[in-house]
Short mmCIF file of C-alpha atoms in Angstrom, two decimals:
data_model
loop_
_atom_site.label_atom_id
_atom_site.label_comp_id
_atom_site.label_asym_id
_atom_site.label_seq_id
_atom_site.Cartn_x
_atom_site.Cartn_y
_atom_site.Cartn_z
CA MET I 1 90.44 17.83 -60.34
CA GLU I 2 93.90 19.30 -59.71
CA GLY I 3 96.43 17.67 -57.38
CA ILE I 4 97.60 14.18 -56.57
CA LYS I 5 95.81 11.33 -54.84
CA ILE I 6 97.99 9.03 -52.74
CA VAL I 7 96.87 5.86 -50.99
CA THR I 8 99.04 4.42 -48.15
CA ILE I 9 98.19 0.82 -47.20
CA GLY I 10 99.40 0.21 -43.69
CA GLY I 11 98.46 3.81 -42.85
CA GLY I 12 98.36 3.08 -39.09
CA SER I 13 102.16 2.42 -39.14
CA SER I 14 104.32 4.34 -36.71
CA TYR I 15 106.31 5.52 -39.79
CA THR I 16 103.35 7.42 -41.29
CA PRO I 17 104.11 10.82 -39.57
CA GLU I 18 107.44 10.85 -41.47
CA LEU I 19 105.45 10.37 -44.73
CA ILE I 20 103.16 13.26 -43.78
CA GLU I 21 106.12 15.48 -42.94
CA GLY I 22 107.67 14.62 -46.32
CA PHE I 23 104.51 15.57 -48.25
CA ILE I 24 104.07 18.80 -46.25
CA LYS I 25 107.61 20.05 -46.93
CA ARG I 26 107.35 19.19 -50.66
CA TYR I 27 103.81 20.58 -51.08
CA PRO I 28 104.85 23.59 -53.25
CA GLU I 29 106.06 21.27 -56.00
CA LEU I 30 104.14 18.05 -55.06
CA PRO I 31 100.52 19.16 -54.60
CA VAL I 32 98.97 16.18 -52.74
CA ARG I 33 95.21 16.78 -52.69
CA GLU I 34 94.13 13.55 -51.01
CA LEU I 35 96.05 11.19 -48.80
CA TRP I 36 94.14 7.99 -47.89
CA LEU I 37 95.43 5.98 -44.95
CA VAL I 38 94.25 2.42 -45.13
CA ASP I 39 94.53 -0.36 -42.54
CA ILE I 40 92.90 -3.57 -41.41
CA PRO I 41 90.25 -3.86 -38.65
CA GLU I 42 92.88 -5.02 -36.04
CA GLY I 43 94.79 -1.80 -36.78
CA ARG I 44 91.80 0.52 -36.32
CA LYS I 45 93.01 2.08 -33.08
CA LYS I 46 96.49 2.87 -34.40
CA LEU I 47 94.99 4.21 -37.60
CA GLU I 48 92.78 6.58 -35.62
CA VAL I 49 95.73 7.85 -33.58
CA VAL I 50 98.01 8.31 -36.67
CA SER I 51 95.33 9.95 -38.78
CA ALA I 52 94.46 12.44 -35.97
CA LEU I 53 98.15 13.38 -35.76
CA ALA I 54 98.33 13.62 -39.58
CA LYS I 55 95.41 16.08 -39.57
CA ARG I 56 97.05 18.17 -36.87
CA MET I 57 100.34 18.23 -38.80
CA VAL I 58 98.59 19.32 -41.99
CA GLU I 59 96.56 21.97 -40.20
CA LYS I 60 99.66 23.39 -38.47
CA ALA I 61 101.51 23.51 -41.74
CA GLY I 62 98.58 25.27 -43.41
CA VAL I 63 98.57 23.00 -46.53
CA PRO I 64 95.28 21.86 -48.11
CA ILE I 65 95.94 18.06 -47.96
CA GLU I 66 92.75 16.08 -47.19
CA ILE I 67 93.42 13.12 -44.91
CA HIS I 68 91.00 10.22 -45.35
CA THR I 69 90.92 6.93 -43.43
CA THR I 70 89.31 3.58 -44.27
CA LEU I 71 89.49 -0.11 -43.39
CA ASP I 72 88.53 -1.04 -46.95
CA ARG I 73 91.31 -0.42 -49.49
CA ARG I 74 88.86 -0.81 -52.39
CA GLU I 75 87.13 2.36 -51.19
CA ALA I 76 90.41 4.22 -51.27
CA LEU I 77 92.03 3.02 -54.52
CA PRO I 78 89.84 4.42 -57.38
CA GLY I 79 91.64 7.34 -59.05
CA ALA I 80 94.90 6.94 -57.08
CA ASP I 81 98.06 8.28 -58.71
CA PHE I 82 100.38 6.53 -56.29
CA VAL I 83 99.85 3.55 -53.97
CA THR I 84 102.37 2.85 -51.23
CA THR I 85 102.47 -0.22 -48.99
CA GLN I 86 104.03 -0.46 -45.54
CA ILE I 87 102.48 -3.62 -44.07
CA ARG I 88 103.62 -6.18 -41.49
CA VAL I 89 101.58 -9.36 -41.82
CA GLY I 90 101.35 -10.97 -38.38
CA HIS I 91 102.49 -7.76 -36.68
CA LEU I 92 105.59 -7.56 -34.45
CA GLU I 93 104.58 -10.83 -32.71
CA ALA I 94 105.33 -12.67 -35.95
CA ARG I 95 108.66 -10.85 -36.30
CA ALA I 96 109.61 -11.98 -32.78
CA LYS I 97 109.04 -15.62 -33.83
CA ASP I 98 111.10 -15.03 -37.02
CA GLU I 99 113.96 -13.82 -34.82
CA ARG I 100 113.63 -16.29 -31.96
CA ILE I 101 113.04 -19.72 -33.58
CA PRO I 102 116.14 -19.87 -35.81
CA LEU I 103 118.38 -19.03 -32.82
CA LYS I 104 117.29 -22.35 -31.18
CA TYR I 105 119.06 -24.07 -34.09
CA GLY I 106 122.19 -21.91 -34.01
CA VAL I 107 121.08 -19.90 -37.05
CA ILE I 108 120.81 -16.09 -37.38
CA GLY I 109 117.30 -14.89 -36.48
CA GLN I 110 116.74 -11.70 -38.46
CA GLU I 111 113.75 -9.89 -39.90
CA THR I 112 114.76 -9.90 -43.57
CA ASN I 113 117.70 -12.35 -43.80
CA GLY I 114 117.87 -16.16 -43.53
CA PRO I 115 114.84 -18.04 -42.19
CA GLY I 116 113.19 -14.87 -40.83
CA GLY I 117 113.40 -13.19 -44.23
CA LEU I 118 111.94 -16.26 -45.89
CA PHE I 119 108.94 -16.40 -43.56
CA LYS I 120 108.32 -12.63 -43.75
CA GLY I 121 108.18 -13.07 -47.51
CA LEU I 122 105.88 -16.13 -47.30
CA ARG I 123 103.40 -14.08 -45.18
CA THR I 124 103.73 -10.79 -47.03
CA ILE I 125 103.80 -11.74 -50.76
CA PRO I 126 100.22 -13.19 -51.01
CA VAL I 127 98.76 -10.08 -49.37
CA ILE I 128 100.81 -7.79 -51.63
CA LEU I 129 99.61 -9.71 -54.71
CA GLU I 130 95.95 -9.28 -53.57
CA ILE I 131 96.61 -5.53 -53.32
CA CYS I 132 98.12 -5.63 -56.83
CA ARG I 133 94.99 -7.25 -58.25
CA ASP I 134 92.89 -4.45 -56.71
CA ILE I 135 95.22 -1.82 -58.21
CA GLU I 136 95.00 -3.47 -61.64
CA GLU I 137 91.24 -3.25 -61.40
CA LEU I 138 90.65 0.11 -59.66
CA CYS I 139 93.62 2.35 -60.53
CA PRO I 140 95.64 0.66 -63.30
CA GLU I 141 97.62 3.82 -64.08
CA ALA I 142 98.90 4.22 -60.50
CA TRP I 143 102.52 3.77 -59.50
CA PHE I 144 102.86 1.03 -56.87
CA ILE I 145 105.66 1.76 -54.42
CA ASN I 146 106.36 -0.91 -51.82
CA PHE I 147 108.44 -0.49 -48.71
CA SER I 148 107.21 -3.56 -46.90
CA ASN I 149 110.11 -5.89 -46.17
CA PRO I 150 111.63 -8.01 -47.61
CA ALA I 151 111.39 -5.34 -50.34
CA GLY I 152 113.57 -7.13 -52.95
CA MET I 153 111.72 -10.42 -52.61
CA VAL I 154 108.35 -8.59 -52.75
CA THR I 155 109.41 -6.65 -55.89
CA GLU I 156 110.51 -9.99 -57.47
CA ALA I 157 107.10 -11.48 -56.72
CA VAL I 158 105.17 -8.46 -58.06
CA LEU I 159 107.19 -8.51 -61.30
CA ARG I 160 106.69 -12.27 -61.78
CA TYR I 161 103.21 -12.93 -60.45
CA SER I 162 101.17 -9.77 -61.05
CA GLY I 163 100.15 -7.77 -64.07
CA ILE I 164 101.65 -4.57 -62.60
CA THR I 165 104.69 -3.13 -64.41
CA LYS I 166 104.69 0.32 -62.73
CA THR I 167 106.19 -1.07 -59.51
CA ILE I 168 109.15 0.11 -57.43
CA GLY I 169 110.59 -1.32 -54.20
CA LEU I 170 112.14 1.08 -51.77
CA CYS I 171 114.67 0.66 -48.97
CA ASN I 172 116.39 3.13 -46.61
CA VAL I 173 119.75 1.30 -46.55
CA PRO I 174 121.40 3.10 -49.48
CA ILE I 175 120.25 6.45 -47.99
CA GLY I 176 121.79 5.52 -44.63
CA MET I 177 125.06 4.57 -46.36
CA HIS I 178 125.08 7.83 -48.30
CA MET I 179 124.53 9.80 -45.08
CA ALA I 180 127.24 7.81 -43.24
CA VAL I 181 129.83 8.40 -45.95
CA ALA I 182 129.15 12.14 -45.92
CA GLU I 183 129.56 12.08 -42.12
CA MET I 184 132.83 10.11 -42.37
CA LEU I 185 134.26 12.62 -44.85
CA GLU I 186 132.73 15.54 -42.91
CA VAL I 187 131.09 17.03 -46.03
CA GLU I 188 127.60 17.94 -47.15
CA GLN I 189 125.60 14.93 -48.50
CA SER I 190 125.04 16.76 -51.80
CA ARG I 191 128.80 16.50 -52.56
CA ILE I 192 128.78 12.69 -52.32
CA HIS I 193 127.70 10.27 -55.08
CA ILE I 194 127.80 6.49 -54.77
CA ASP I 195 127.24 3.96 -57.57
CA PHE I 196 125.05 1.27 -55.99
CA ALA I 197 124.39 -2.22 -57.36
CA GLY I 198 123.17 -5.54 -55.95
CA LEU I 199 119.98 -6.65 -54.24
CA ASN I 200 117.88 -5.35 -51.40
CA HIS I 201 119.84 -5.70 -48.12
CA MET I 202 122.62 -7.12 -50.32
CA VAL I 203 123.65 -3.86 -52.06
CA PHE I 204 127.21 -2.69 -52.52
CA GLY I 205 128.72 0.72 -53.23
CA LEU I 206 130.87 0.06 -56.32
CA GLU I 207 132.47 3.48 -56.24
CA VAL I 208 132.24 6.61 -54.06
CA TYR I 209 132.74 10.11 -55.46
CA LEU I 210 133.36 13.42 -53.66
CA ASP I 211 132.77 16.36 -55.99
CA GLY I 212 133.15 13.93 -58.87
CA LYS I 213 136.49 12.52 -57.68
CA ALA I 214 136.74 8.81 -56.81
CA VAL I 215 137.44 8.47 -53.06
CA MET I 216 136.65 4.79 -52.32
CA GLY I 217 140.14 4.14 -50.83
CA GLU I 218 139.79 6.96 -48.31
CA VAL I 219 136.23 5.85 -47.36
CA LEU I 220 137.29 2.26 -46.82
CA ASP I 221 140.29 3.33 -44.67
CA LYS I 222 137.89 5.23 -42.42
CA LEU I 223 135.39 2.39 -42.43
CA ALA I 224 138.03 -0.11 -41.36
CA SER I 225 139.63 2.02 -38.67
CA GLY I 226 136.67 3.71 -37.00
CA PRO I 227 133.05 3.00 -36.08
CA SER I 228 131.53 1.50 -39.18
CA MET I 229 128.19 2.46 -40.72
CA THR I 230 125.30 0.54 -39.22
CA MET I 231 121.58 0.85 -38.46
CA LYS I 232 119.50 0.96 -35.26
CA ASN I 233 118.58 -2.69 -35.76
CA ILE I 234 122.06 -4.09 -36.54
CA VAL I 235 124.90 -4.34 -34.01
CA ASP I 236 128.24 -2.82 -35.11
CA VAL I 237 130.92 -5.49 -34.56
CA GLY I 238 133.53 -3.71 -36.68
CA TRP I 239 135.20 -4.98 -39.87
CA GLU I 240 138.50 -6.78 -40.36
CA LYS I 241 140.64 -3.97 -41.83
CA ASP I 242 142.49 -6.13 -44.37
CA PHE I 243 139.23 -7.78 -45.50
CA ILE I 244 137.63 -4.39 -46.28
CA LYS I 245 140.77 -3.31 -48.12
CA ALA I 246 140.72 -6.51 -50.20
CA LEU I 247 136.97 -6.28 -50.91
CA ASN I 248 137.39 -2.76 -52.29
CA LEU I 249 133.65 -2.24 -52.21
CA LEU I 250 131.41 -0.40 -49.73
CA PRO I 251 129.41 -3.13 -47.91
CA CYS I 252 125.93 -2.47 -46.53
CA PRO I 253 125.16 -3.06 -42.81
CA TYR I 254 123.39 -6.35 -43.58
CA HIS I 255 126.56 -7.84 -45.08
CA ARG I 256 127.73 -8.42 -41.51
CA TYR I 257 125.32 -11.40 -41.37
CA TYR I 258 127.22 -13.04 -44.25
CA TYR I 259 130.83 -12.06 -43.61
CA GLN I 260 130.68 -12.04 -39.77
CA THR I 261 128.09 -14.76 -39.17
CA GLU I 262 129.61 -16.21 -35.96
CA LYS I 263 130.05 -12.82 -34.30
CA MET I 264 126.55 -11.70 -35.29
CA LEU I 265 125.05 -14.99 -34.02
CA GLU I 266 126.82 -14.58 -30.71
CA GLN I 267 125.53 -11.00 -30.41
CA GLU I 268 121.97 -12.10 -31.17
CA GLN I 269 122.05 -14.92 -28.66
CA GLN I 270 123.40 -12.57 -25.98
CA ALA I 271 120.83 -9.88 -26.85
CA LEU I 272 118.04 -12.45 -26.62
CA GLN I 273 119.08 -13.24 -23.05
CA ASP I 274 119.59 -9.61 -22.07
CA LYS I 275 116.60 -7.82 -23.62
CA GLY I 276 114.72 -10.20 -25.91
CA THR I 277 114.40 -10.05 -29.70
CA ARG I 278 114.67 -6.84 -31.69
CA ALA I 279 110.91 -7.15 -32.28
CA GLU I 280 110.31 -6.96 -28.54
CA VAL I 281 112.55 -3.91 -28.28
CA VAL I 282 110.61 -2.30 -31.13
CA GLN I 283 107.25 -3.12 -29.45
CA ASP I 284 108.37 -0.99 -26.46
CA LEU I 285 109.46 1.80 -28.79
CA GLU I 286 106.13 1.57 -30.65
CA LYS I 287 104.20 1.94 -27.33
CA GLU I 288 106.25 5.07 -26.57
CA LEU I 289 105.61 6.49 -30.06
CA PHE I 290 101.87 5.90 -29.97
CA THR I 291 101.67 7.51 -26.54
CA LEU I 292 103.39 10.57 -28.03
CA TYR I 293 101.14 10.48 -31.14
CA SER I 294 98.02 10.43 -28.89
CA ASP I 295 99.00 13.76 -27.30
CA GLU I 296 96.65 16.28 -28.89
CA SER I 297 99.19 19.08 -28.53
CA LEU I 298 101.64 17.21 -30.81
CA ALA I 299 101.53 18.49 -34.41
CA VAL I 300 104.97 17.50 -35.78
CA LYS I 301 106.87 14.27 -36.30
CA PRO I 302 108.54 13.37 -32.94
CA LYS I 303 112.32 12.94 -32.84
CA GLN I 304 111.95 9.51 -31.24
CA LEU I 305 110.76 8.06 -34.60
CA GLU I 306 114.39 8.21 -35.77
CA GLU I 307 115.22 5.43 -33.22
CA ARG I 308 113.44 2.94 -35.51
CA GLY I 309 115.63 1.03 -37.96
CA GLY I 310 113.38 2.17 -40.80
CA ALA I 311 113.89 5.89 -40.22
CA PHE I 312 114.06 7.88 -43.49
CA TYR I 313 112.07 5.24 -45.43
CA SER I 314 109.05 7.51 -45.71
CA ASP I 315 111.11 10.51 -46.72
CA ALA I 316 112.67 8.41 -49.43
CA ALA I 317 109.15 7.53 -50.67
CA CYS I 318 108.16 11.21 -50.82
CA ASN I 319 111.37 11.99 -52.68
CA LEU I 320 110.69 9.22 -55.21
CA ILE I 321 107.07 10.27 -55.79
CA ASN I 322 108.20 13.90 -56.17
CA SER I 323 110.83 12.93 -58.78
CA ILE I 324 108.34 10.86 -60.80
CA TYR I 325 105.68 13.54 -60.67
CA ASN I 326 108.08 16.37 -61.60
CA ASN I 327 110.30 14.35 -64.00
CA LYS I 328 113.33 15.39 -61.96
CA GLN I 329 115.71 12.92 -63.66
CA ASP I 330 117.83 12.73 -60.49
CA ILE I 331 119.52 9.56 -59.35
CA GLN I 332 117.97 7.42 -56.62
CA VAL I 333 118.54 3.83 -55.54
CA VAL I 334 115.44 1.65 -55.91
CA ASN I 335 114.40 -1.96 -56.55
CA VAL I 336 113.29 -2.43 -60.15
CA ARG I 337 113.42 -4.93 -63.01
CA ASN I 338 117.09 -5.30 -63.92
CA ASN I 339 116.77 -4.94 -67.69
CA GLY I 340 120.54 -5.53 -68.11
CA ALA I 341 121.75 -2.87 -65.66
CA ILE I 342 123.69 -5.52 -63.74
CA SER I 343 124.91 -7.85 -66.41
CA SER I 344 125.69 -10.76 -64.07
CA LEU I 345 122.04 -11.07 -63.01
CA PRO I 346 119.01 -12.10 -65.10
CA ALA I 347 117.39 -9.25 -67.01
CA ASP I 348 113.93 -10.10 -65.65
CA SER I 349 114.95 -10.17 -62.02
CA ALA I 350 114.43 -7.43 -59.40
CA VAL I 351 117.68 -5.64 -58.44
CA GLU I 352 118.58 -2.70 -56.24
CA VAL I 353 120.55 -0.23 -58.35
CA SER I 354 121.10 3.43 -58.97
CA CYS I 355 118.43 4.72 -61.37
CA ILE I 356 117.51 7.95 -63.14
CA ILE I 357 113.99 8.86 -61.91
CA THR I 358 111.75 10.15 -64.72
CA ASN I 359 108.00 10.69 -65.16
CA GLU I 360 108.02 7.28 -66.86
CA GLY I 361 109.60 5.75 -63.78
CA PRO I 362 113.13 4.64 -62.86
CA LYS I 363 115.68 4.00 -65.61
CA PRO I 364 118.39 1.69 -64.23
CA ILE I 365 121.93 2.82 -64.86
CA ALA I 366 124.24 0.18 -66.41
CA MET I 367 126.76 -0.96 -63.79
CA GLY I 368 128.31 -3.93 -65.57
CA GLY I 369 128.71 -7.26 -63.78
CA MET I 370 129.05 -7.58 -60.02
CA PRO I 371 132.75 -7.94 -59.01
CA VAL I 372 133.85 -11.58 -58.97
CA ALA I 373 134.34 -11.70 -55.15
CA VAL I 374 130.67 -10.90 -54.45
CA SER I 375 128.96 -12.11 -57.62
CA GLY I 376 128.36 -15.61 -56.28
CA LEU I 377 126.86 -14.46 -52.98
CA VAL I 378 124.54 -11.99 -54.77
CA GLN I 379 123.40 -14.70 -57.21
CA GLN I 380 122.80 -17.12 -54.32
CA ILE I 381 120.58 -14.58 -52.57
CA LYS I 382 118.74 -13.91 -55.86
CA SER I 383 118.13 -17.70 -56.24
CA PHE I 384 116.83 -17.72 -52.67
CA GLU I 385 114.47 -14.77 -53.41
CA ARG I 386 113.17 -16.42 -56.58
CA LEU I 387 112.36 -19.73 -54.81
CA ALA I 388 110.93 -17.90 -51.76
CA ALA I 389 108.56 -15.92 -54.03
CA GLU I 390 107.53 -19.09 -55.84
CA ALA I 391 106.82 -20.85 -52.54
CA ALA I 392 104.76 -17.89 -51.30
CA VAL I 393 102.57 -18.10 -54.39
CA THR I 394 102.26 -21.89 -54.78
CA GLY I 395 102.31 -22.93 -51.09
CA SER I 396 104.74 -25.66 -52.03
CA TYR I 397 106.46 -27.22 -48.97
CA HIS I 398 109.33 -28.49 -51.05
CA THR I 399 110.01 -25.18 -52.74
CA ALA I 400 110.00 -23.49 -49.36
CA LEU I 401 112.41 -26.12 -48.01
CA LEU I 402 114.70 -25.64 -51.01
CA ALA I 403 114.70 -21.85 -50.47
CA MET I 404 115.55 -22.33 -46.79
CA ALA I 405 118.33 -24.84 -47.51
CA ILE I 406 120.10 -22.78 -50.15
CA ASN I 407 120.19 -19.64 -48.00
CA PRO I 408 123.82 -19.14 -47.00
CA LEU I 409 122.89 -18.51 -43.35
CA VAL I 410 121.36 -21.97 -42.97
CA SER I 411 124.02 -24.63 -42.25
CA SER I 412 122.46 -27.87 -43.53
CA ASP I 413 119.47 -29.48 -45.21
CA SER I 414 118.33 -31.13 -41.98
CA THR I 415 118.54 -27.85 -40.00
CA ALA I 416 116.60 -26.18 -42.84
CA LYS I 417 113.85 -28.76 -42.52
CA GLN I 418 113.66 -28.48 -38.70
CA ILE I 419 113.43 -24.71 -38.83
CA LEU I 420 110.92 -24.79 -41.67
CA ASP I 421 108.62 -27.26 -39.89
CA GLU I 422 108.66 -25.29 -36.60
CA MET I 423 108.14 -21.92 -38.32
CA LEU I 424 105.30 -23.22 -40.56
CA GLU I 425 103.53 -24.39 -37.41
CA ALA I 426 104.25 -21.14 -35.52
CA HIS I 427 102.96 -18.97 -38.41
CA LYS I 428 100.15 -21.17 -39.76
CA GLU I 429 97.47 -18.51 -39.06
CA TYR I 430 99.14 -16.31 -41.71
CA LEU I 431 100.14 -19.05 -44.15
CA PRO I 432 96.84 -20.55 -45.45
CA GLN I 433 98.52 -21.42 -48.79
CA PHE I 434 100.61 -24.14 -46.98
CA GLU I 435 97.73 -25.99 -45.30
CA LYS I 436 97.87 -28.96 -47.65
CA SER I 437 101.55 -28.77 -48.54
CA TYR I 438 103.40 -30.40 -45.68
CA ALA I 439 105.86 -33.05 -46.64
CA GLY I 440 104.67 -36.53 -46.30
#
């Protein structure tokens, strides 16, 4: 049968309409025949709302994409060409705990960094590995594209603890950086090229080109003197001009947590008092989005979706799938096995790096070693990701404690233990692998 079959796990996500829009606009060259939206029983209502909107969008566009829904992923997977995952284990309530609990101990509370990133990984990785086992059994030739956070840690776990090799992690941060640089220079995005290397939410622009000419100096001058590039979910506290000049690299928005820890912690503590955690802000936005999605006259992606920090994720996924299917050999930034692309990181580790996208998957571009000023921080985060993935799989309390303690955002071993113990208790419903692993 002609056409492509795509399965999206977490299909009731508020981001799904962006995915539908991406497939519709690429339909002439990316003939999606079946799109299966999969969710869990607790997500049934959202799945129904999102799938009804998806069907209206497809009908309005006049493209023959069949939208299917199911609460059983094993029903959806057979014959899939691509499987995407956009899941949040524990929902936004769990994210709120990830953000709120560390703040009690004077530590950054953030969805994908520090203690919050560790616990999101501990909850997410076992579920992702179950999905991987089903893929290996039911559609072993499929490409597995994950954009569930923490995407780098999840990719690390899939590469180390599953039999899947056709796996790619995806993030919208490099896309946002690319868009911001084009805006800074007041040029079309197509004229800008950035060499990216590092890890997920720890990626750097090594060089920026405008029409093939290196312009990093000009970009960093603008970054230091004006509003800096950021995201909906990260406060812009500005950069120290001389630091940015000395760094001579394009930092990503998440680097603020590491280079401006005190300022970011103050901002988070103030925001917690003023309006609650970011998760609670997003819950309100989600309610608004699902009210819009429920309107039977709506047949396009609403503009309000761009207020989410993950805007453009889904479009990036469509772009990646399109490039694999059509062997475009264009350059995109994805999370893949390093294979020597970044010489200062292990070859078997997951990295986020510029890749040439072919019908055999991404081919990482050799970037050399990370510059000496950032190499240590990048390696420390990679060590954290490795230990976090191991703890998620083994349920080892001590491995989880070690991961927590070596994260640069956690100030001491005793603080690490206090946060770990409180968060294990708070999230125990979603961490069955830790039931027998408490220290004692």
